[in-house]
């Protein structure tokens, strides 16, 4: 079987997750190319990560990955400020690129990356944005149910991403609180997921937004927090549907609650990442006496991705999204089909985030995306 | 409209609940006879209860209720040791009788009461046992779903009644811990409900049992606890189905969890009194990708009893079972139809409890009911 | 004991609920004055309601209630368009007034009513707005926990009221869809509750808002729907805290989900009316390994209102708020203490709703309340 | 670092799970010896499994694993009928052994295996039974809470393992339904887990049991089902505590619900494998108004095993138990400390199952374990 030599740029928490994806996916899915964990890159300590995670080699310079002829795939898991430079160089060098979200720290960068991706795709080289929560089986099932028309006319969507790691006033200053590295706070880190999931599940695109972002705890460890920790916004999809979105790092007690609920005239779906093996489904066409939200345990072979994993009732965890992502990415490469979310999809999310930021600066004015 | 003059014997906690039933039912249901709260009886303090709860008169002697010609209905809410004497006298005097569960403190008493009820019924005078939890709309809906055949072949039943008011070793001694008054402990007080609900929902009768009862805290306030506080037993229904039943007053954190789950080859239902406005329903015939337990909010006009109450989503509470019970009891009287659960139904529960007690004494031997 | 002769104006669904409150409250609470259900008023069919619900007399003209000297209390449960005229006349005639929410159909009317209430209070005559959901024990407990400081610095609030009775495109046209009678749609009917609950639980007042209202199904039964069916808005409390509020009649599968979550640096509370006997409480000061949302079953004697009702684990329903409300209203009257929510509280909610409507008309501009 | 060459005997569903454990554990945990996936053995098709799962070599004969000097560890994942022969040979050959549960198909075999393990341990060679559900972090946390005394005096335990893969009468005949291969049905397959978890969490041992087993669907695909599909039993721990256990493959809608609840006079814990990232904890010593079951999301670094995995709120799945098991097994080997559950622990479970089977045959007589 043909192999795909992979280089991963970055080796923080996301590096561990992506490593697990590359390691595990080929053991469960039948792939048409065999990924090889060839090179990990980090400015310091990359060799330790190589040994820890099982990469064949390491480097302190991402350019080595771009220049090595034997590298087929570059997987970018660095903070957002370096995404554009690496991704564009990699694509132009003919490497397939998987890039963590948010795609970039600005729309301009994301646009340049998307342009590079378009050029590359013409040569059969593909780029993909790493919104792994699309790959939670229950989220994909939600998308499938909406796409099937089971919910009828969609009336409205509510989505949120609630975390609480900043509720403690004594929580330390980290790079995610520095705008020059992270681009934004709750907005780019977690609202990005809520936006992507909304667009993925509904199959529609946000066209205008109105909202407010705020920094509730402006200083930590004596350092100024330069990003938002709370984002509240309304948006309208191209289908005309209104969406209510909230992203916060101060929702005390909520650890990782990425939620979406879609209401239609024939039914509804509701999902919460904290209960990721379930999907709530309401069938408004059922006999009236039997209507209610059904808790579908999304662990059956008929459910997305599950046939590759375990028997019914044997649940998956956070990291499985990364294996499922590798599967879809490799499938795209080997079938010469653009994998989704593409860089264009990532750019669209970036535009939404930028519009929210601008709306907040203009008194919640409705602005086009 | 014709009236039904009611006398209530007893005025403890159950007296408050029954009073609410008599007071409220005629305001929500269209009854063919108008109950009048005529007389409340208690050895001490009955006049205070009459004023508090709105009964027209009071007495210290239950015989007054039996002897007064203007009394049509006698509602017995005393401890179990006096049920038989009062009920038999009342029935023989031509009064309709509603008697709290457990029907009696012994099978012999329950049998005598049932005989009296049979005699009375021949004269159009009816007796009913007060298993009000049958009248929780979700419990009735569970029965309806099973009766409709929606669950297919029934495989098994698990039922329990979990309370925790005795977990605190310092909880005081009360009459319910005295066998001479209460007859038994968890067995007669709450296992009785689990048994009745099992038989009601399945439409089958327990024929044999094997089990154990135990007193985990044998002394309180320096007084000996003479009843069980935990009962564990298995039983077999006349349909052949095995049932697992647990009743306990020591299930720490469980306040009033009367639960039943019925599993069939086409579906299942699951109910918990702590969440009494919901019924869980699993439809094993649904498309596989959409199967799961549906949380039916049992507050729709199509659901049992609900049309008389509030709009969808406006929930009922504990006491509504007593109003629903009055409705069914009065309907039985006015339509000359035996209301259920009859005294015979109450006797059957009593026999089950007696068999469990005997089985426990005989090393969990399987004994006929 | 002194009596309070009550006249109720209006006899729709709310009339049934208020009747139950007047009927039941005195049987469970020790009141310093005894309410008497004296007169029910309705333009047509009032006599039937009097008989059905147990009022001593009936009338087709509300002025009779104002003019009768023996009437002490007037309880207004008509649609919002008649609240102002009746309430002002009643207060000026020296009657205590309980008025259903929303207080009026316009800020001007609500202001006039509040002025009348102020005049009346100077004479020991009191007015109260009927936000009964404050009186759900779990909601009052939430308020108590916030007021105690257990949650520390409050960061943010999310509140919503989700119903779905308009999701069916074939749902009939009713008076609540007619702006001339109802004033507004989801806004006045249910957002009003979310706003009141937010202000009640936090003890703070909304000062500015930004939002959008919309009518998703503009025609029913051939008649034009002249009110909103969806309202999305953000607001800021006088404490500086941001609030996210959504009210909708199109949240498929949600029957009566009035929800509020308050996040602070020391904890959080979360409430859902569909599960009204519970309160979720997160204690961020607990040992880290034991932190989580605690489902408090709000049925203990130490909880608000519960000592008057049933034993632990025996739940309350929708209607109990009306009995609890009667208790608080009568207590205010007999103790010469202004009961809350006052008309001024109701006016404040009205101002918020008006500001949301104006903001929606001005592109979600932030407007003062 | 020293290495541990591993041979796995068997390559069914359990082989996939164990392979994932060996593959992943060293990437997340710091182990004092590096496991190497050296050899996989299967009567047919082992080479395919080797390639699929990443084992260096394959064989059709388990004796090769025992005879190869370079093999340090033998991991047995075959059906129960071959456990004893392989395990004893492996231990006697100086190989550390990890053996899937149930330890054997009979007490005699399990006893012989335990004897072999005792002999081996004297030489620093260790044997372990594969009850991986002990290694779900929430289950270990439950054990820790009980062991800490937080629950006070333990009153009672209810445990169950509910599956439904046999509810469909058309479900096919498989080896697990053949007594000669599987030893027993629900009893050995899933009751074994409930028994082990009960003993693990309480730190006590079942000494007597009374119960019944039954085969509800006695024929599938024209073949006779020779094992039970339902087991109901009561047991008594050496601490005196009564336990209620149910294991069934016919609990319609329950996919993998291994549950345990332990009630004590100071608190309770409740766990359900279908919601495996949570533990319910009731603290009966909390202020009364704040008591309730707390849903602890067991994903914090302070929780068992979690520090090696993901940030708070990022959940684990079924397979993580196998990685956690490898960690504990390797730690035992490298620290020369008997890992638990030992073969003696597995033998104890086997004795319980045998006693249940005997009790069922003797009319639910209480029998010593």
PDB file of N, CA and C in Angstrom, chain D residues 41 51 228:
ATOM      1  N   UNK D  41      -1.505 -14.223  18.274  1.00  0.00           N
ATOM      2  CA  UNK D  41      -1.789 -15.625  17.977  1.00  0.00           C
ATOM      3  C   UNK D  41      -3.279 -15.829  17.727  1.00  0.00           C
ATOM      4  N   UNK D  51      -1.088  -7.306  10.963  1.00  0.00           N
ATOM      5  CA  UNK D  51      -0.925  -6.139  10.096  1.00  0.00           C
ATOM      6  C   UNK D  51      -1.916  -5.034  10.464  1.00  0.00           C
ATOM      7  N   UNK D 228     -27.577 -18.914  30.276  1.00  0.00           N
ATOM      8  CA  UNK D 228     -28.566 -17.967  30.775  1.00  0.00           C
ATOM      9  C   UNK D 228     -28.482 -16.653  30.008  1.00  0.00           C
TER      10      UNK D 228
END
